[in-house]
Amino acid sequence: MNPADIKSVLYTTAQIEERVGELAARISVDYRGEKLIVVGVLKGASIFMADLIRKIDPEVDIVLDFVVVSSYGSAAASSGVVSIKKDLDCDIAGCNVLIVEDILDTGLTLKSLMENLRARGPKSLEVAVLLRKDLGNEPVLKPKYLGMETPNEFLVGYGLDYDERYRSLPYIGILDERVYQ
Ligand code: 5GP
Ligand code: MG
């Protein structure tokens, strides 16, 4: 990639690692001695999920699962309903479930996914989100575990893409408008 595509680095690798460690420490305390199904929302959450789970105390009995969701373009913003393109492999009834997501913008994607999973009768259902856009209004969803509040810019790196690119960057950067204009 062209380094000029990234306007500025918002969070360095070290800053991300420190914050992920803090979230993992809280999760370790909250689920000590319990089984926890960690559900990653592909593809964006994959890097965050991989780092997070390896920092959680092994006394938490972790099982991994994944979903792929698709929102119906801009129509999804009004309907707020996502379709599940790849569903869970596990049955989550009676289990502790933690959804791991990369970024909350309107929060509608996650809200819709949560409603879908809650209907399956988990024992508990919480969310860990690395980033949340500060939109200046009341968020539709308050994740129990939140990494950072970000400015309202288009971010890439550490799993986040633009047109499937930039996911492998080890930091989170603001994409230069020139790339998508
Ligand atoms: P929401 O339903 O919360 O409005 O949308 C969340 C989804 O939009 C995220 O899972 C992510 O795929 C995408 N998204 C929102 N903001 C950004 C961003 O700044 N960068 C990237 N790469 N994706 C984003
Ligand atoms: Mg996503």
mmCIF file of C-alpha atoms and ligand atoms in Angstrom:
data_model
loop_
_atom_site.group_PDB
_atom_site.id
_atom_site.type_symbol
_atom_site.label_atom_id
_atom_site.label_comp_id
_atom_site.label_asym_id
_atom_site.label_seq_id
_atom_site.Cartn_x
_atom_site.Cartn_y
_atom_site.Cartn_z
ATOM 1 C CA MET A 1 0.000 0.000 0.000
ATOM 2 C CA ASN A 2 0.935 3.640 -0.350
ATOM 3 C CA PRO A 3 1.900 5.064 3.089
ATOM 4 C CA ALA A 4 0.322 8.358 2.013
ATOM 5 C CA ASP A 5 -3.118 6.630 2.109
ATOM 6 C CA ILE A 6 -3.029 6.999 5.893
ATOM 7 C CA LYS A 7 -3.603 10.614 6.885
ATOM 8 C CA SER A 8 -2.534 10.013 10.476
ATOM 9 C CA VAL A 9 -2.084 7.231 13.008
ATOM 10 C CA LEU A 10 -4.846 7.436 15.611
ATOM 11 C CA TYR A 11 -3.737 4.549 17.842
ATOM 12 C CA THR A 12 -0.307 2.980 17.795
ATOM 13 C CA THR A 13 0.309 -0.734 18.221
ATOM 14 C CA ALA A 14 1.441 -0.110 21.803
ATOM 15 C CA GLN A 15 -1.656 1.929 22.681
ATOM 16 C CA ILE A 16 -3.963 -0.739 21.261
ATOM 17 C CA GLU A 17 -2.129 -3.504 23.093
ATOM 18 C CA GLU A 18 -2.377 -1.702 26.425
ATOM 19 C CA ARG A 19 -6.113 -1.070 26.068
ATOM 20 C CA VAL A 20 -6.831 -4.630 24.872
ATOM 21 C CA GLY A 21 -4.968 -5.864 27.944
ATOM 22 C CA GLU A 22 -7.184 -3.771 30.223
ATOM 23 C CA LEU A 23 -10.345 -5.132 28.629
ATOM 24 C CA ALA A 24 -9.024 -8.693 28.896
ATOM 25 C CA ALA A 25 -8.261 -8.177 32.591
ATOM 26 C CA ARG A 26 -11.858 -7.118 33.269
ATOM 27 C CA ILE A 27 -13.246 -10.027 31.250
ATOM 28 C CA SER A 28 -10.960 -12.409 33.168
ATOM 29 C CA VAL A 29 -12.413 -11.234 36.485
ATOM 30 C CA ASP A 30 -16.021 -11.205 35.284
ATOM 31 C CA TYR A 31 -15.988 -14.763 33.883
ATOM 32 C CA ARG A 32 -13.441 -16.498 36.150
ATOM 33 C CA GLY A 33 -14.201 -20.206 36.429
ATOM 34 C CA GLU A 34 -16.954 -20.017 33.824
ATOM 35 C CA LYS A 35 -17.399 -21.118 30.253
ATOM 36 C CA LEU A 36 -17.536 -18.258 27.745
ATOM 37 C CA ILE A 37 -18.469 -18.454 24.071
ATOM 38 C CA VAL A 38 -16.621 -15.637 22.315
ATOM 39 C CA VAL A 39 -18.349 -14.725 19.057
ATOM 40 C CA GLY A 40 -16.264 -12.784 16.561
ATOM 41 C CA VAL A 41 -17.978 -10.753 13.877
ATOM 42 C CA LEU A 42 -15.975 -11.430 10.715
ATOM 43 C CA LYS A 43 -13.909 -10.098 9.197
ATOM 44 C CA GLY A 44 -13.224 -6.834 10.990
ATOM 45 C CA ALA A 45 -13.064 -8.198 14.541
ATOM 46 C CA SER A 46 -10.612 -11.002 13.729
ATOM 47 C CA ILE A 47 -7.410 -9.201 14.772
ATOM 48 C CA PHE A 48 -8.904 -7.683 17.930
ATOM 49 C CA MET A 49 -10.425 -11.037 18.883
ATOM 50 C CA ALA A 50 -7.142 -12.902 18.415
ATOM 51 C CA ASP A 51 -5.286 -10.461 20.658
ATOM 52 C CA LEU A 52 -8.059 -10.201 23.249
ATOM 53 C CA ILE A 53 -8.587 -13.917 23.850
ATOM 54 C CA ARG A 54 -4.870 -14.564 24.311
ATOM 55 C CA LYS A 55 -4.793 -11.976 27.090
ATOM 56 C CA ILE A 56 -7.778 -13.467 28.958
ATOM 57 C CA ASP A 57 -6.860 -15.602 31.957
ATOM 58 C CA PRO A 58 -6.930 -19.345 31.073
ATOM 59 C CA GLU A 59 -9.232 -19.835 34.064
ATOM 60 C CA VAL A 60 -11.951 -18.632 31.739
ATOM 61 C CA ASP A 61 -13.017 -21.607 29.665
ATOM 62 C CA ILE A 62 -13.173 -20.038 26.200
ATOM 63 C CA VAL A 63 -14.882 -21.457 23.134
ATOM 64 C CA LEU A 64 -14.643 -19.562 19.843
ATOM 65 C CA ASP A 65 -17.330 -19.054 17.278
ATOM 66 C CA PHE A 66 -17.890 -16.651 14.405
ATOM 67 C CA VAL A 67 -20.666 -14.938 12.518
ATOM 68 C CA VAL A 68 -20.704 -13.063 9.247
ATOM 69 C CA VAL A 69 -23.388 -10.434 8.986
ATOM 70 C CA SER A 70 -24.346 -8.250 6.107
ATOM 71 C CA SER A 71 -26.213 -5.033 6.313
ATOM 72 C CA TYR A 72 -28.333 -4.085 3.339
ATOM 73 C CA GLY A 73 -26.305 -1.054 2.336
ATOM 74 C CA SER A 74 -27.904 2.244 3.278
ATOM 75 C CA ALA A 75 -31.316 0.563 3.656
ATOM 76 C CA ALA A 76 -29.943 -1.107 6.790
ATOM 77 C CA ALA A 77 -29.535 2.247 8.450
ATOM 78 C CA SER A 78 -33.269 2.798 8.337
ATOM 79 C CA SER A 79 -34.454 -0.779 8.926
ATOM 80 C CA GLY A 80 -31.683 -1.608 11.409
ATOM 81 C CA VAL A 81 -31.925 -5.285 10.479
ATOM 82 C CA VAL A 82 -28.903 -7.303 9.431
ATOM 83 C CA SER A 83 -28.904 -10.683 7.767
ATOM 84 C CA ILE A 84 -26.653 -13.459 9.050
ATOM 85 C CA LYS A 85 -24.578 -14.791 6.161
ATOM 86 C CA LYS A 86 -22.680 -17.295 8.305
ATOM 87 C CA ASP A 87 -24.348 -18.394 11.523
ATOM 88 C CA LEU A 88 -22.861 -19.760 14.750
ATOM 89 C CA ASP A 89 -21.749 -23.370 14.890
ATOM 90 C CA CYS A 90 -22.617 -23.628 18.613
ATOM 91 C CA ASP A 91 -25.905 -23.713 20.422
ATOM 92 C CA ILE A 92 -25.683 -20.783 22.852
ATOM 93 C CA ALA A 93 -28.772 -21.603 24.943
ATOM 94 C CA GLY A 94 -27.859 -21.358 28.644
ATOM 95 C CA CYS A 95 -24.305 -20.156 27.885
ATOM 96 C CA ASN A 96 -22.330 -16.991 28.551
ATOM 97 C CA VAL A 97 -21.807 -15.226 25.231
ATOM 98 C CA LEU A 98 -19.486 -12.343 24.443
ATOM 99 C CA ILE A 99 -19.789 -10.746 21.008
ATOM 100 C CA VAL A 100 -16.540 -9.202 19.780
ATOM 101 C CA GLU A 101 -16.830 -6.412 17.216
ATOM 102 C CA ASP A 102 -14.364 -3.978 15.705
ATOM 103 C CA ILE A 103 -16.252 -0.704 15.588
ATOM 104 C CA LEU A 104 -19.630 0.791 16.414
ATOM 105 C CA ASP A 105 -20.872 3.569 14.213
ATOM 106 C CA THR A 106 -24.658 3.836 14.422
ATOM 107 C CA GLY A 107 -24.660 0.611 16.478
ATOM 108 C CA LEU A 108 -27.507 -0.804 14.396
ATOM 109 C CA THR A 109 -25.541 -3.799 13.104
ATOM 110 C CA LEU A 110 -24.703 -4.957 16.602
ATOM 111 C CA LYS A 111 -28.101 -4.162 18.046
ATOM 112 C CA SER A 112 -29.754 -6.331 15.413
ATOM 113 C CA LEU A 113 -27.255 -9.173 15.961
ATOM 114 C CA MET A 114 -27.809 -8.988 19.723
ATOM 115 C CA GLU A 115 -31.575 -9.283 19.316
ATOM 116 C CA ASN A 116 -31.084 -12.315 17.104
ATOM 117 C CA LEU A 117 -28.742 -14.033 19.597
ATOM 118 C CA ARG A 118 -30.771 -13.068 22.670
ATOM 119 C CA ALA A 119 -33.754 -14.909 21.192
ATOM 120 C CA ARG A 120 -31.708 -18.150 21.492
ATOM 121 C CA GLY A 121 -31.741 -17.964 25.292
ATOM 122 C CA PRO A 122 -28.119 -17.443 26.345
ATOM 123 C CA LYS A 123 -27.382 -17.264 30.084
ATOM 124 C CA SER A 124 -25.686 -13.906 29.493
ATOM 125 C CA LEU A 125 -24.981 -11.787 26.427
ATOM 126 C CA GLU A 126 -22.435 -8.967 26.420
ATOM 127 C CA VAL A 127 -20.406 -7.055 23.873
ATOM 128 C CA ALA A 128 -16.745 -6.129 23.583
ATOM 129 C CA VAL A 129 -16.082 -3.411 21.014
ATOM 130 C CA LEU A 130 -12.697 -1.946 20.327
ATOM 131 C CA LEU A 131 -13.856 1.389 18.919
ATOM 132 C CA ARG A 132 -16.937 3.539 19.088
ATOM 133 C CA LYS A 133 -17.489 6.620 16.951
ATOM 134 C CA ASP A 134 -18.400 9.631 19.014
ATOM 135 C CA LEU A 135 -21.488 10.769 17.115
ATOM 136 C CA GLY A 136 -22.447 13.301 19.734
ATOM 137 C CA ASN A 137 -25.874 11.775 20.385
ATOM 138 C CA GLU A 138 -27.185 9.073 22.689
ATOM 139 C CA PRO A 139 -25.770 5.718 21.485
ATOM 140 C CA VAL A 140 -28.305 2.994 20.642
ATOM 141 C CA LEU A 141 -26.091 0.459 22.380
ATOM 142 C CA LYS A 142 -23.701 0.686 25.328
ATOM 143 C CA PRO A 143 -21.142 -2.113 25.154
ATOM 144 C CA LYS A 144 -20.022 -3.477 28.510
ATOM 145 C CA TYR A 145 -16.415 -3.568 27.273
ATOM 146 C CA LEU A 146 -15.350 -0.624 25.140
ATOM 147 C CA GLY A 147 -11.814 0.155 24.005
ATOM 148 C CA MET A 148 -11.747 3.715 22.732
ATOM 149 C CA GLU A 149 -14.125 6.514 21.724
ATOM 150 C CA THR A 150 -12.947 7.764 18.345
ATOM 151 C CA PRO A 151 -13.511 10.895 16.309
ATOM 152 C CA ASN A 152 -15.994 10.593 13.468
ATOM 153 C CA GLU A 153 -13.432 9.705 10.766
ATOM 154 C CA PHE A 154 -13.086 6.682 8.497
ATOM 155 C CA LEU A 155 -10.613 4.342 10.200
ATOM 156 C CA VAL A 156 -8.578 1.462 8.828
ATOM 157 C CA GLY A 157 -6.066 -1.040 10.145
ATOM 158 C CA TYR A 158 -6.037 -3.649 12.923
ATOM 159 C CA GLY A 159 -8.809 -5.553 11.118
ATOM 160 C CA LEU A 160 -10.669 -2.550 9.718
ATOM 161 C CA ASP A 161 -10.785 -2.312 5.941
ATOM 162 C CA TYR A 162 -11.608 -0.063 3.104
ATOM 163 C CA ASP A 163 -12.733 -2.263 0.186
ATOM 164 C CA GLU A 164 -10.979 -5.247 1.874
ATOM 165 C CA ARG A 165 -7.631 -3.442 2.078
ATOM 166 C CA TYR A 166 -5.585 -2.157 5.042
ATOM 167 C CA ARG A 167 -6.790 -4.845 7.510
ATOM 168 C CA SER A 168 -3.252 -6.037 8.221
ATOM 169 C CA LEU A 169 -1.882 -2.684 9.393
ATOM 170 C CA PRO A 170 -0.677 -3.103 12.996
ATOM 171 C CA TYR A 171 -2.060 0.316 13.992
ATOM 172 C CA ILE A 172 -5.364 2.184 13.516
ATOM 173 C CA GLY A 173 -5.191 5.095 11.131
ATOM 174 C CA ILE A 174 -7.417 7.687 9.541
ATOM 175 C CA LEU A 175 -7.814 6.972 5.836
ATOM 176 C CA ASP A 176 -7.011 9.896 3.566
ATOM 177 C CA GLU A 177 -10.184 11.133 1.814
ATOM 178 C CA ARG A 178 -8.273 11.013 -1.469
ATOM 179 C CA VAL A 179 -8.516 7.191 -1.396
ATOM 180 C CA TYR A 180 -12.319 7.057 -1.430
ATOM 181 C CA GLN A 181 -13.232 10.281 -3.190
HETATM 182 P P1 5GP B 1 -23.040 0.399 12.423
HETATM 183 O O1 5GP B 1 -24.146 -0.582 12.209
HETATM 184 O O2 5GP B 1 -22.602 0.493 13.857
HETATM 185 O O3 5GP B 1 -23.385 1.755 11.868
HETATM 186 O O4 5GP B 1 -21.848 -0.073 11.524
HETATM 187 C C1 5GP B 1 -20.833 -0.825 12.025
HETATM 188 C C2 5GP B 1 -20.019 -1.429 10.912
HETATM 189 O O5 5GP B 1 -19.679 -0.448 9.916
HETATM 190 C C3 5GP B 1 -18.705 -1.931 11.461
HETATM 191 O O6 5GP B 1 -18.802 -3.277 11.825
HETATM 192 C C4 5GP B 1 -17.764 -1.719 10.294
HETATM 193 O O7 5GP B 1 -17.815 -2.853 9.450
HETATM 194 C C5 5GP B 1 -18.327 -0.546 9.552
HETATM 195 N N1 5GP B 1 -17.652 0.713 9.932
HETATM 196 C C6 5GP B 1 -18.173 1.747 10.627
HETATM 197 N N2 5GP B 1 -17.269 2.721 10.774
HETATM 198 C C7 5GP B 1 -16.141 2.311 10.158
HETATM 199 C C8 5GP B 1 -14.825 2.892 9.960
HETATM 200 O O8 5GP B 1 -14.482 4.009 10.392
HETATM 201 N N3 5GP B 1 -13.926 2.139 9.285
HETATM 202 C C9 5GP B 1 -14.232 0.912 8.785
HETATM 203 N N4 5GP B 1 -13.274 0.283 8.135
HETATM 204 N N5 5GP B 1 -15.446 0.329 8.943
HETATM 205 C C10 5GP B 1 -16.382 1.025 9.629
HETATM 206 MG MG MG B 2 -17.753 -4.993 11.065
#
